[in-house]
Coordinates of C-alpha atoms and ligand atoms in Angstrom, one line a residue:
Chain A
X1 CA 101.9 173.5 138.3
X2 CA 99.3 170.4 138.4
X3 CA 98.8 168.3 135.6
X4 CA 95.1 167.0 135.3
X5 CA 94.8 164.0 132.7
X6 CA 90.6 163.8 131.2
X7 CA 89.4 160.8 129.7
X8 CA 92.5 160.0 127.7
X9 CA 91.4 156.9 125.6
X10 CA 93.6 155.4 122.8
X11 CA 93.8 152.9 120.4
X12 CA 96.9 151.4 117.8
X13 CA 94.8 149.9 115.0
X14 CA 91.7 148.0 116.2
X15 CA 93.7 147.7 120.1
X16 CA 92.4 149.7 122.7
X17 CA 95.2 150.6 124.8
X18 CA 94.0 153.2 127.3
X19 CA 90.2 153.6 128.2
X20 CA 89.2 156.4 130.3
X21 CA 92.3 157.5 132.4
X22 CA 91.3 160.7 134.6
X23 CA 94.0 161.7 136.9
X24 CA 95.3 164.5 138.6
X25 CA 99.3 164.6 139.2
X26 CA 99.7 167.9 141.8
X27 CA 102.8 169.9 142.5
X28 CA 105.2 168.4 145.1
X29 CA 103.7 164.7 144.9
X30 CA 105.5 161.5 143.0
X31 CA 102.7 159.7 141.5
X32 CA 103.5 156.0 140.9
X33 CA 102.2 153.5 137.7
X34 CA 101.8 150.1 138.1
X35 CA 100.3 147.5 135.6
X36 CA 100.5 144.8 133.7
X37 CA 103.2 144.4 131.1
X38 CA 101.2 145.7 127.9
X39 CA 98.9 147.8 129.8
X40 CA 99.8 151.1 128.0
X41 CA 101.9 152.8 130.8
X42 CA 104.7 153.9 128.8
X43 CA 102.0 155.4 126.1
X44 CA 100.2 157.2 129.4
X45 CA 103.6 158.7 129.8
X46 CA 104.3 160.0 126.5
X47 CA 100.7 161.8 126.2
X48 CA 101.2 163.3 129.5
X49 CA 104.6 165.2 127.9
X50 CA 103.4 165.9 125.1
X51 CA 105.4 163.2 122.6
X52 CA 102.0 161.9 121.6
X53 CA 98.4 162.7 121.1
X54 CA 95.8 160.4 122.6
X55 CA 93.0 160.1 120.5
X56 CA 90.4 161.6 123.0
X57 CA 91.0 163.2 126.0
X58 CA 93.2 165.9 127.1
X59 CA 96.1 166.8 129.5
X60 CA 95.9 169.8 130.6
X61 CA 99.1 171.8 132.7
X62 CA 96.8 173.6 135.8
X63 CA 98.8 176.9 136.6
X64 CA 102.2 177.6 134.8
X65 CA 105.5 176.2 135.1
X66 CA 107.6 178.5 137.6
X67 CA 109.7 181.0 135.6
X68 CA 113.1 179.2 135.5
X69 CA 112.1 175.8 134.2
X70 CA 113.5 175.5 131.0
X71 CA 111.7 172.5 130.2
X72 CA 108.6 171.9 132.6
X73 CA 107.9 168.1 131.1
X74 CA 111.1 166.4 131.3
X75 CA 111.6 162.7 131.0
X76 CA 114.0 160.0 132.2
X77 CA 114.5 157.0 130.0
X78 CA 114.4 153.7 130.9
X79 CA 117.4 153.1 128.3
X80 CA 119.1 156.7 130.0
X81 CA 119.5 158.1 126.0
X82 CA 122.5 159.2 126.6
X83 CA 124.2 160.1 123.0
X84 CA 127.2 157.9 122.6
X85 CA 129.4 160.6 121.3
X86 CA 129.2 163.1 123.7
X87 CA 130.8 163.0 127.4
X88 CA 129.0 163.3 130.4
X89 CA 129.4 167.2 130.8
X90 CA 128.5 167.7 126.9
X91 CA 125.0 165.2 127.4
X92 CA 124.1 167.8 130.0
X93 CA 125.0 170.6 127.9
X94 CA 123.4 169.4 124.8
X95 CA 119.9 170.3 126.6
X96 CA 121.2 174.0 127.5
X97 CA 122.6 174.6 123.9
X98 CA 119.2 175.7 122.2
X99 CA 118.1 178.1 125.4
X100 CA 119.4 182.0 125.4
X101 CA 122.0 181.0 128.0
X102 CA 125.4 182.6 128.4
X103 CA 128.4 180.0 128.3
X104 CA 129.5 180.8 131.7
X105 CA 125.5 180.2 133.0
X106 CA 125.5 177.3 131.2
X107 CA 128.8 176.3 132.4
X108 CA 127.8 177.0 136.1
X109 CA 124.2 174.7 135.6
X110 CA 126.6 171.8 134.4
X111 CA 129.0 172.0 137.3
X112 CA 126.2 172.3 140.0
X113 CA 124.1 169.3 138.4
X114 CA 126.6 167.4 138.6
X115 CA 128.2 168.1 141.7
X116 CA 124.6 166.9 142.8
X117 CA 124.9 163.4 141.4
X118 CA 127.9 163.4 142.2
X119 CA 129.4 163.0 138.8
X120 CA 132.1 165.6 138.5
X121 CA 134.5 163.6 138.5
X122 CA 133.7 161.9 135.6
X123 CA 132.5 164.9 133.1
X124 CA 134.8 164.1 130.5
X125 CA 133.7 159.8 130.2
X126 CA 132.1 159.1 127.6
X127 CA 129.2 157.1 128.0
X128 CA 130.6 153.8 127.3
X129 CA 133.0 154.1 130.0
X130 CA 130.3 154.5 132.7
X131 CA 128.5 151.8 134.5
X132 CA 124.6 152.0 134.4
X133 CA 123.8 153.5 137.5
X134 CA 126.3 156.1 136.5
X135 CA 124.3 156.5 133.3
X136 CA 121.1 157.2 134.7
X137 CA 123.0 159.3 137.4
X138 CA 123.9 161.3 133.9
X139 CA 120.4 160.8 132.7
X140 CA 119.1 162.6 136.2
X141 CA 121.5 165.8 136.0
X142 CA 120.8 166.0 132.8
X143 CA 117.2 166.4 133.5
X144 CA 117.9 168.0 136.5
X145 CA 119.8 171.0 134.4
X146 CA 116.2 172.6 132.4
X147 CA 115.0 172.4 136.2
X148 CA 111.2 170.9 135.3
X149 CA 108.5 171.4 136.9
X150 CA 107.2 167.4 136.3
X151 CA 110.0 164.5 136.2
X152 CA 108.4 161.7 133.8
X153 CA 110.0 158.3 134.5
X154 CA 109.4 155.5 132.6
X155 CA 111.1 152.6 134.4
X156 CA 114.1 154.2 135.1
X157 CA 115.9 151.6 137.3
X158 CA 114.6 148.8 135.5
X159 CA 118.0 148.1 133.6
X160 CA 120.4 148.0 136.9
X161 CA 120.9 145.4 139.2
X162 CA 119.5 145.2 142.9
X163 CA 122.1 146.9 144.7
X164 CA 122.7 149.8 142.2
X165 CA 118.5 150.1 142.2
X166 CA 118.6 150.3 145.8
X167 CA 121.6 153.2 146.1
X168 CA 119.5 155.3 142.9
X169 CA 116.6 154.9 145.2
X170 CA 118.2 156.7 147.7
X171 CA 120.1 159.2 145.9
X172 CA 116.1 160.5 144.8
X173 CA 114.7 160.1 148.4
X174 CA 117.4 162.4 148.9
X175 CA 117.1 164.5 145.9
X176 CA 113.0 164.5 146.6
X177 CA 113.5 165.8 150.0
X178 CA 115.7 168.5 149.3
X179 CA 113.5 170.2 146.1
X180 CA 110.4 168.3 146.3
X181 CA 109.8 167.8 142.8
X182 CA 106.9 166.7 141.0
X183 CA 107.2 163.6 139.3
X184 CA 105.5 160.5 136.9
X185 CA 107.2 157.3 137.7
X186 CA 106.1 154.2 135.8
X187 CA 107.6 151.0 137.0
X188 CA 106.9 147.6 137.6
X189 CA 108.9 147.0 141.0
X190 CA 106.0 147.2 143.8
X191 CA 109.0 147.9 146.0
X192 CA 110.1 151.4 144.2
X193 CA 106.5 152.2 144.4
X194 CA 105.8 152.1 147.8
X195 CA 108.7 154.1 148.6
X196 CA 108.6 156.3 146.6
X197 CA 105.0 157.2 145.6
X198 CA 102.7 159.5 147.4
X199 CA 100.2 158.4 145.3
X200 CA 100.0 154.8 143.5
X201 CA 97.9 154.1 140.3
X202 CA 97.3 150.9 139.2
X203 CA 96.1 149.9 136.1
X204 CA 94.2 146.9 134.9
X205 CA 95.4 145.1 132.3
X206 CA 95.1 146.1 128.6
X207 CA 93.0 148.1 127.6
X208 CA 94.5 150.1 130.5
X209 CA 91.9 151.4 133.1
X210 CA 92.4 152.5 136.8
X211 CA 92.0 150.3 138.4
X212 CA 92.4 151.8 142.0
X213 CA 94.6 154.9 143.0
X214 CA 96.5 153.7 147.0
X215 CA 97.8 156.8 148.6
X216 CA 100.3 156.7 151.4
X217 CA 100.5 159.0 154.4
X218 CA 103.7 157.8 155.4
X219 CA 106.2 160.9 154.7
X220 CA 108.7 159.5 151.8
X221 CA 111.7 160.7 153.4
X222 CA 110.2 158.8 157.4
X223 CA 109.8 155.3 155.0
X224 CA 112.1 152.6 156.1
X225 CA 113.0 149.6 154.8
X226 CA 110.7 147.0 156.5
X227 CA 108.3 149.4 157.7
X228 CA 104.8 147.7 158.3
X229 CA 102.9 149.9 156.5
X230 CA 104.6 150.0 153.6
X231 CA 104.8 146.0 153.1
X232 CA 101.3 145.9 153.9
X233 CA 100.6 148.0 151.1
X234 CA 103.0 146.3 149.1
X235 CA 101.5 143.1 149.6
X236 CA 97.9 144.9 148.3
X237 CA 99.2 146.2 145.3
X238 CA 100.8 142.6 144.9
X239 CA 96.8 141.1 145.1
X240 CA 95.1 143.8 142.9
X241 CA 98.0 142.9 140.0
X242 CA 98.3 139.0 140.5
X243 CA 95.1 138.7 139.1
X244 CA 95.6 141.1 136.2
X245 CA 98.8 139.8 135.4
X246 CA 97.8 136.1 135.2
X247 CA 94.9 137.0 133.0
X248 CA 97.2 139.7 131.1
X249 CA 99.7 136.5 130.6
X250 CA 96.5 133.9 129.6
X251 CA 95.1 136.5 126.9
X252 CA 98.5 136.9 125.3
X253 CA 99.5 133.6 125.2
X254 CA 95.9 132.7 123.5
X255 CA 96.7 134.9 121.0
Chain B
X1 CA 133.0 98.5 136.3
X2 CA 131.2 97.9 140.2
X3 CA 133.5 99.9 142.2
X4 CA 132.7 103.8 142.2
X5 CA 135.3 105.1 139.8
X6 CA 137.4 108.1 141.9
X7 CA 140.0 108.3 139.2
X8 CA 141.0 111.8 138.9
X9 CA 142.1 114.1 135.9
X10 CA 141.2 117.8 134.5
X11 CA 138.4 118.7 132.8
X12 CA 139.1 118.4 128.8
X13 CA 139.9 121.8 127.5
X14 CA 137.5 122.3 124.5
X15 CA 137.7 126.3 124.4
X16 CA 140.5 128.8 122.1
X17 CA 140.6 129.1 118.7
X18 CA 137.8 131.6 116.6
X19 CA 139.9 134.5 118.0
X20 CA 142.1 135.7 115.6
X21 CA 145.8 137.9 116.9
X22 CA 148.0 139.7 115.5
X23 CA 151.4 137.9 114.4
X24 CA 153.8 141.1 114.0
X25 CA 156.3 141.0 110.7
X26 CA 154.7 138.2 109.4
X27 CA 153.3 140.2 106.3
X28 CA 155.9 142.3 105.6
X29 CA 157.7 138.8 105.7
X30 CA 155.7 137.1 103.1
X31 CA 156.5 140.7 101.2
X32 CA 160.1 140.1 101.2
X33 CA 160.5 136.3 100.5
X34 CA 157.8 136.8 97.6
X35 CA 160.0 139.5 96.2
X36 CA 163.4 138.0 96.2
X37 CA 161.9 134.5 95.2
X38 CA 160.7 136.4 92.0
X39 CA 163.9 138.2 91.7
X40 CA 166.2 134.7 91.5
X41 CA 163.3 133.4 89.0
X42 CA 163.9 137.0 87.0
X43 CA 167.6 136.4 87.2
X44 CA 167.9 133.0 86.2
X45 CA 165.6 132.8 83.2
X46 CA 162.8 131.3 84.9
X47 CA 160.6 134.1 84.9
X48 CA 161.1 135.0 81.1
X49 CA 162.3 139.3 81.2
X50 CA 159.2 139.9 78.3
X51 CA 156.8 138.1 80.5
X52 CA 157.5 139.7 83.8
X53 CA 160.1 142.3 84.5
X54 CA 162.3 141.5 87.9
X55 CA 161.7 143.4 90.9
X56 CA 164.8 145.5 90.5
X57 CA 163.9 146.8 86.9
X58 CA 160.5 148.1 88.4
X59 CA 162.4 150.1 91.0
X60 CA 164.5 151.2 88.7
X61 CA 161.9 152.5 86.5
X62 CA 160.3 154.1 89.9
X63 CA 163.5 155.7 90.6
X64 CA 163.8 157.4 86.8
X65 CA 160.0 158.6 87.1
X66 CA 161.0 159.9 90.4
X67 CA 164.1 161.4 89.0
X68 CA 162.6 162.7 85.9
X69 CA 160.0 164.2 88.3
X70 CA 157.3 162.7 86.0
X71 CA 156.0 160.7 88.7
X72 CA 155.0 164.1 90.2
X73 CA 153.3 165.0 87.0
X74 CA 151.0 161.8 86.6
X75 CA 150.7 161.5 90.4
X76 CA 149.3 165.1 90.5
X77 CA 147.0 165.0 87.8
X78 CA 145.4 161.9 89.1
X79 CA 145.5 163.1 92.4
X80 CA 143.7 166.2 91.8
X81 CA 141.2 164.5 89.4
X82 CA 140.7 162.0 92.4
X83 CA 140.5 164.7 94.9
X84 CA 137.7 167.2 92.8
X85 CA 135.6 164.5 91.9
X86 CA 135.3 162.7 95.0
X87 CA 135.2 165.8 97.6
X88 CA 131.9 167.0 95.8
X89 CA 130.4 163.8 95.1
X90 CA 131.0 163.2 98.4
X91 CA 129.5 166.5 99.8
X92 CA 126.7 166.2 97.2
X93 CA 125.9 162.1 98.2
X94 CA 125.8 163.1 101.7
X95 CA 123.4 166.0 101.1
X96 CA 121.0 163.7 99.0
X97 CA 121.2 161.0 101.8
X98 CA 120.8 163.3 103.9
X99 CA 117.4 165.0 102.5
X100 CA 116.3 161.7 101.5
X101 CA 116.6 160.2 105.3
X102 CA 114.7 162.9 106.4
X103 CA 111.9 164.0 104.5
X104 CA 109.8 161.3 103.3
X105 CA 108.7 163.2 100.0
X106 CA 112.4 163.2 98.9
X107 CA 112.1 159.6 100.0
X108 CA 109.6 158.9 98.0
X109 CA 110.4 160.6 95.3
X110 CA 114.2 160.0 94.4
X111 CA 115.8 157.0 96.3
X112 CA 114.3 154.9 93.6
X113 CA 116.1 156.8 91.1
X114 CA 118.7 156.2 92.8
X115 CA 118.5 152.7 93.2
X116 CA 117.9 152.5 89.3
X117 CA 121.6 154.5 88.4
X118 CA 123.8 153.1 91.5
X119 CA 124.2 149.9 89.6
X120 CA 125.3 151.0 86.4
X121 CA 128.9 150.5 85.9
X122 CA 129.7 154.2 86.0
X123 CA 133.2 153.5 83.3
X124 CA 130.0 153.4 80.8
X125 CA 128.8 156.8 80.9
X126 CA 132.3 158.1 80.0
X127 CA 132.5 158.1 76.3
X128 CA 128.9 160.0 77.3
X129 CA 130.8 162.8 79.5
X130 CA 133.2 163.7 77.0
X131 CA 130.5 164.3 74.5
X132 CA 128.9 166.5 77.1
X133 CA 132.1 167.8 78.9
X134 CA 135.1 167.5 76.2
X135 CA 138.2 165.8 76.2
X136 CA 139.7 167.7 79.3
X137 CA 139.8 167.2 83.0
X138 CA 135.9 167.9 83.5
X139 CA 134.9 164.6 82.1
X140 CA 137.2 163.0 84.5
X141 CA 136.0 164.6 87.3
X142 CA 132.5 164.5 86.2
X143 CA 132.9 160.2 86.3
X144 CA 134.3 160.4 89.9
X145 CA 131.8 162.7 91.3
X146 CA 129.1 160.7 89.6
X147 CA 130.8 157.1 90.6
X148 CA 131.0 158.1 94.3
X149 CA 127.6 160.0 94.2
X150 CA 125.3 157.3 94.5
X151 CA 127.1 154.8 97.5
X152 CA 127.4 157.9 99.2
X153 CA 124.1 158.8 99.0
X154 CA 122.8 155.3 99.9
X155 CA 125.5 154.9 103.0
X156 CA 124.1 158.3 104.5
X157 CA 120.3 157.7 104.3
X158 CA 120.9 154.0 105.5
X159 CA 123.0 155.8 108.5
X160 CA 120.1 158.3 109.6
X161 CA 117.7 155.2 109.2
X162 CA 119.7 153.5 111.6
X163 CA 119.4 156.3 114.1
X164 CA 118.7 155.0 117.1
X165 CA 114.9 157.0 117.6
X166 CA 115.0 156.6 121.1
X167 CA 118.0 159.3 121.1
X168 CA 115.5 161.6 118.7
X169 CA 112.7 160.9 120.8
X170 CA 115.1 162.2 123.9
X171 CA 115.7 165.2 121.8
X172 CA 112.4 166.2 120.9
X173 CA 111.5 166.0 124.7
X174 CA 114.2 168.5 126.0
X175 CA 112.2 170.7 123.5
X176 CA 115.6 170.6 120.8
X177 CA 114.7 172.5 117.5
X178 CA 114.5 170.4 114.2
X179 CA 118.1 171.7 113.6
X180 CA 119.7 170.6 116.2
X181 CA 118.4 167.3 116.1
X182 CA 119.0 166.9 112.8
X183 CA 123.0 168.3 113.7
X184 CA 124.1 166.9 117.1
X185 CA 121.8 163.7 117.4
X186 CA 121.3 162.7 113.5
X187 CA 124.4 163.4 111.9
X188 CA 127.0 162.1 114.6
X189 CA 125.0 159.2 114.5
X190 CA 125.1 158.2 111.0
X191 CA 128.4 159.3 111.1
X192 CA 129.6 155.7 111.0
X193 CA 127.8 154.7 108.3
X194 CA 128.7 157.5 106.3
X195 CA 132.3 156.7 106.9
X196 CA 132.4 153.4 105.7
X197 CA 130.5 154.8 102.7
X198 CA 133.7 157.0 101.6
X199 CA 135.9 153.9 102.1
X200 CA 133.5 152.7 99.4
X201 CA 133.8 154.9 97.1
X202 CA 137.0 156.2 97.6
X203 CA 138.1 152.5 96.1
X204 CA 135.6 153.1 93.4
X205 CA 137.0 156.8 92.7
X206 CA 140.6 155.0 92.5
X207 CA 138.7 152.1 89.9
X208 CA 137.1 155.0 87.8
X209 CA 139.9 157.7 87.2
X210 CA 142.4 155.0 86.1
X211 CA 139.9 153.2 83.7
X212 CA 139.0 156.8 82.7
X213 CA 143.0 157.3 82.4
X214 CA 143.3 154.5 80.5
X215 CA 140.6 155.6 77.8
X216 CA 141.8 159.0 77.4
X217 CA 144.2 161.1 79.1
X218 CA 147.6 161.7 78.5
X219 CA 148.7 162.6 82.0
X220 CA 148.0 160.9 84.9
X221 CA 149.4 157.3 86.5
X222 CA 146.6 155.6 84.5
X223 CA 147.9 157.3 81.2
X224 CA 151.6 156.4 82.3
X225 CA 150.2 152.8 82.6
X226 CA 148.7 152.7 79.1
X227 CA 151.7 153.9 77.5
X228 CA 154.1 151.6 79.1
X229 CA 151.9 148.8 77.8
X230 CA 151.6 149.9 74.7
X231 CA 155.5 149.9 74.3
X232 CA 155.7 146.6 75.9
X233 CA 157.6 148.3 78.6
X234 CA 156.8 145.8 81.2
X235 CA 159.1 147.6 84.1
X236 CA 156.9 151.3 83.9
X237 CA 153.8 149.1 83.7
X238 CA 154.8 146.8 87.0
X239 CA 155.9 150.6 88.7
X240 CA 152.6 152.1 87.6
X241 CA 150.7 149.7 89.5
X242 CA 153.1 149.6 92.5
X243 CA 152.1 153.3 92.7
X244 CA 148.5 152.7 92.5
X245 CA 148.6 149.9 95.0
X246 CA 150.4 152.7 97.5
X247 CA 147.9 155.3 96.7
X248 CA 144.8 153.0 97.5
X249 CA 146.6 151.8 101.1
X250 CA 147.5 155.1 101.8
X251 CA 143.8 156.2 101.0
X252 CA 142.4 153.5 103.3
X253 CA 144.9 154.5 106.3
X254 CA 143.4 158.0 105.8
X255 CA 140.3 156.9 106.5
X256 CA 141.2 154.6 109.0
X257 CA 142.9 157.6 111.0
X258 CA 139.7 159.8 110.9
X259 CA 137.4 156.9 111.7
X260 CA 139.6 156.8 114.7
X261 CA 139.6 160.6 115.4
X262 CA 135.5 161.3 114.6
X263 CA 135.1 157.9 116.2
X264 CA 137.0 158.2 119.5
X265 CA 133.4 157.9 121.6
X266 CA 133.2 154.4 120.4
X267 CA 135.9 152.4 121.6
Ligands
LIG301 N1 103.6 153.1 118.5 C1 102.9 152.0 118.7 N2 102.2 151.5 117.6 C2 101.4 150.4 117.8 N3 101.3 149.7 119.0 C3 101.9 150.2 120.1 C4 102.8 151.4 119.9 N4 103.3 151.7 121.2 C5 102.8 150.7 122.0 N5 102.0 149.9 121.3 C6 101.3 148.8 122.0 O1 100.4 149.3 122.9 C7 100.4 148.5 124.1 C8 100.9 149.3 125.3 O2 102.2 149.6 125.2 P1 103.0 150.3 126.3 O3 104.4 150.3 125.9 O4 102.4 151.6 126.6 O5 102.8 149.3 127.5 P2 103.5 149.3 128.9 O6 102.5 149.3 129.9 O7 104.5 150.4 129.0 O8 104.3 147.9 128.9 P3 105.6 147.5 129.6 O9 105.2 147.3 131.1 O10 106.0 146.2 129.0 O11 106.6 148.6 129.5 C9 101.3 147.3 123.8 O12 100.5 146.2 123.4 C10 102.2 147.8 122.6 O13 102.5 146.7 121.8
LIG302 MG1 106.7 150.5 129.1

């Protein structure tokens, strides 16, 4: 299933936010969004899963959603939403509850998404008791359970620290290379980009346009740390958003 | 002042204090000197008897209610007024709050209503409810239900506004019906709120069905209250409120156990 995004434009009051976004997402790739703070990415992402309706334009799903996804646009908070009151295994269960699933189906999609997080050891924390890598690790098999057929991510590493960011990093290099899943992954770390995105996206700054779309050859499960190609690209995006940013930061500081 | 100073000594400690702990028997403590303090004043005269009954006449007249198994009598009759009234104004409130948090016609439509009764001191409207519901028990209950009504109502609709809407947001984009985001995602988590609005008005429910005891009833501890002051009989009185006093701790530890039970996720 492809997702092809037409001329989505929006504005909040007199503010354009988005101006002309075409895009095509296809099956199998991680596209990545860059932009300035402000720039509308986290908007993009709700009109591409349907939480929101862009005032023109249209997203359209190319092809259907293979048979078993439960829930083809799933997305992964940047704050995980995990509910507070329910323990790991019931978070995961909470988004199995409303399909026609037997318990013991259900059951056996809880144990096996966790078992590839490797969180079963820890079904019955709540929550609070978890650190926040663990959390988003909860936030991934819970996604992971209504098997989609498009991951949406809207920053979903910004709230850790380096070294838990670096370890999440690998644990969906890994998880990428085994199902290659299809996947929208805002963020604002050049580095996550580059090593995870087949395709990069980089808007200007508000009202959001593209800007310029970088695509890497470079296989995402071949990209090493350090690899040339990868800071050089790095060090491009870095250029083509230093100069939004800046201005981004003047315009909002003028008011 | 020329030489470089290398005198040495720790950095002044400016932190503790703000935080504070638990001192164990130190209540109970004040409980027992207080008590046999106003005993020896009882004793020797200070405490004039018509003024203040001693300690050990109130137990006394504990023990005879006890004994005389009126206590059951009054206790159960308030108790059950308590229980009726406040179970479906509860259940009611939370409905309201409920409807009123999430659809905004409702909204729109009734919370200022609300707003308008819930300060009314509800002990007013009695001498109204026994025009309209008699004499009996339903006028009783009809005060209690309508005293713990309204907080309720306001406590649950302020607890579904406080919902976080990131966690709705979540729901809706798993594809969750209406129902069950309204059950697992907007009722556990106003849950809190709602709680601490039936501590609320279970100490209003407490405040109403004795002053409603008090007006007119002839069973019930706020009855057995009245009557002891009317006779002067300072002992019942003192025991009357030492009952009342138990019943509203032992209401708040209630509560306090199944905030800890429904609450367990929290800490
Ligand atoms: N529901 C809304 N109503 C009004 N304005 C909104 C709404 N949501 C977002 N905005 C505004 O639209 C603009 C784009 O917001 P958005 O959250 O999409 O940006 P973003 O690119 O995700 O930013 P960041 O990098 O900080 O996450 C911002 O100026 C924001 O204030
Ligand atoms: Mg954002």
């Amino acid at each position: 299933m492809d997702l092809h995004l037409e001329g989505i434009t929006h504005r909040y009051g007199d503010m354009t936010v988005l101006d002309g976004i075409d895009l095509k997402i296809e099956s199998g790739q991680i596209v990545c969004v860059i932009g300035p703070s402000g720039c509308g990415k986290s908007t993009l992402l709700r009109f591409i899963g349907g939480l929101e309706r862009p005032d023109s334009g249209e997203v359209l799903q190319v092809g259907n959603a293979p048979a078993e996804s439960l829930n083809p646009l799933t997305y992964i908070f940047q704050d995980f939403a995990l509910l507070p009151w329910r323990t790991v295994e019931g978070n995961v269960s909470l988004v199995l509850e409303d399909h026609d699933l037997s318990r013991h189906a259900a059951a056996e999609i809880i144990e096996d998404v966790l078992a590839r997080t490797k969180l079963t050891d820890f079904k019955k924390a709540f929550p609070r008791q978890l650190s926040g890598g663990m959390k988003q690790r909860v936030a991934i098999a819970r996604a992971l359970a209504v098997k989609p057929a498009v991951m949406l991510m809207d920053e979903p590493l910004s709230g850790l620290d380096a070294q838990t960011r670096e370890l999440l990093m690998d644990d969906l290099i890994d998880l990428w290379s085994r199902e290659k899943f299809t996947a929208v992954y805002v963020t604002h770390n050049l580095n996550e980009a580059v090593r995870l995105g087949h395709k990069i996206v980089v808007l200007s700054r508000r009202p959001g346009r593209i800007r310029e779309i970088v695509e890497i050859d470079t296989p995402i499960d071949g990209r090493r740390r350090g690899n040339a190609v990868l800071n050089q690209t790095q060090d491009v995006l870095w250029e083509l958003l230093r100069e939004e940013a800046i201005a981004a930061d003047m315009e909002l500081t003028n008011g | 002042m020329a030489d470089p100073d290398t005198h040495s000594r720790p950095v002044e400690f400016r932190g503790g204090g703000f935080a504070p702990k638990p001192i164990r028997g130190l209540g109970p403590a004040v409980f027992i000197v207080l008590f046999i303090l106003w005993e020896i004043g009882s004793r020797t005269g200070v405490i004039s008897a018509l003024v203040l009954p001693a300690p050990s006449e109130a137990l006394v007249a504990l023990r005879d209610l006890w004994v005389s198994g009126e206590l059951w009598l009054h206790l159960g009759a308030s108790l059950q007024r308590l229980l009726m009234g406040w179970t479906i104004g509860s259940v009611l409130g939370i409905a309201l709050g409920l409807l009123i948090g999430l659809f905004s016609i409702v909204r729109a439509g009734v919370s200022p209503l609300v707003s308008a009764i819930f300060p009314i001191p509800k002990i007013a409207l009695l001498p109204l409810f026994i025009i309209w519901f008699g004499i009996g028990e339903e006028s009783k209950v009809a005060l209690i239900l309508f005293g713990t009504f309204f907080p309720t109502v306001i406590f649950t609709y302020g607890g579904v506004d406080n919902v976080d809407r990131s966690l709705i947001r979540m729901g809706q984009s798993f594809g969750l019906s209406w129902f069950s985001i309204v059950r697992k995602i907007i009722l556990p988590g106003a849950l809190p709120a709602i709680l601490s609005g039936m501590r609320v008005s279970s100490a209003i429910a407490i405040i109403l069905i004795v002053a409603a005891e008090l007006i007119a009833a002839e069973k019930g501890i706020g009855a057995y209250v009245q009557i002891a002051g009317s006779l002067f009989a300072t002992d019942q009185l003192i025991a009357g409120v030492a009952i009342l006093s138990v019943l509203g701790l032992t209401v708040s530890w209630l509560i306090g156990k199944a905030e800890r039970f429904l609450l367990r996720w929290r800490n």
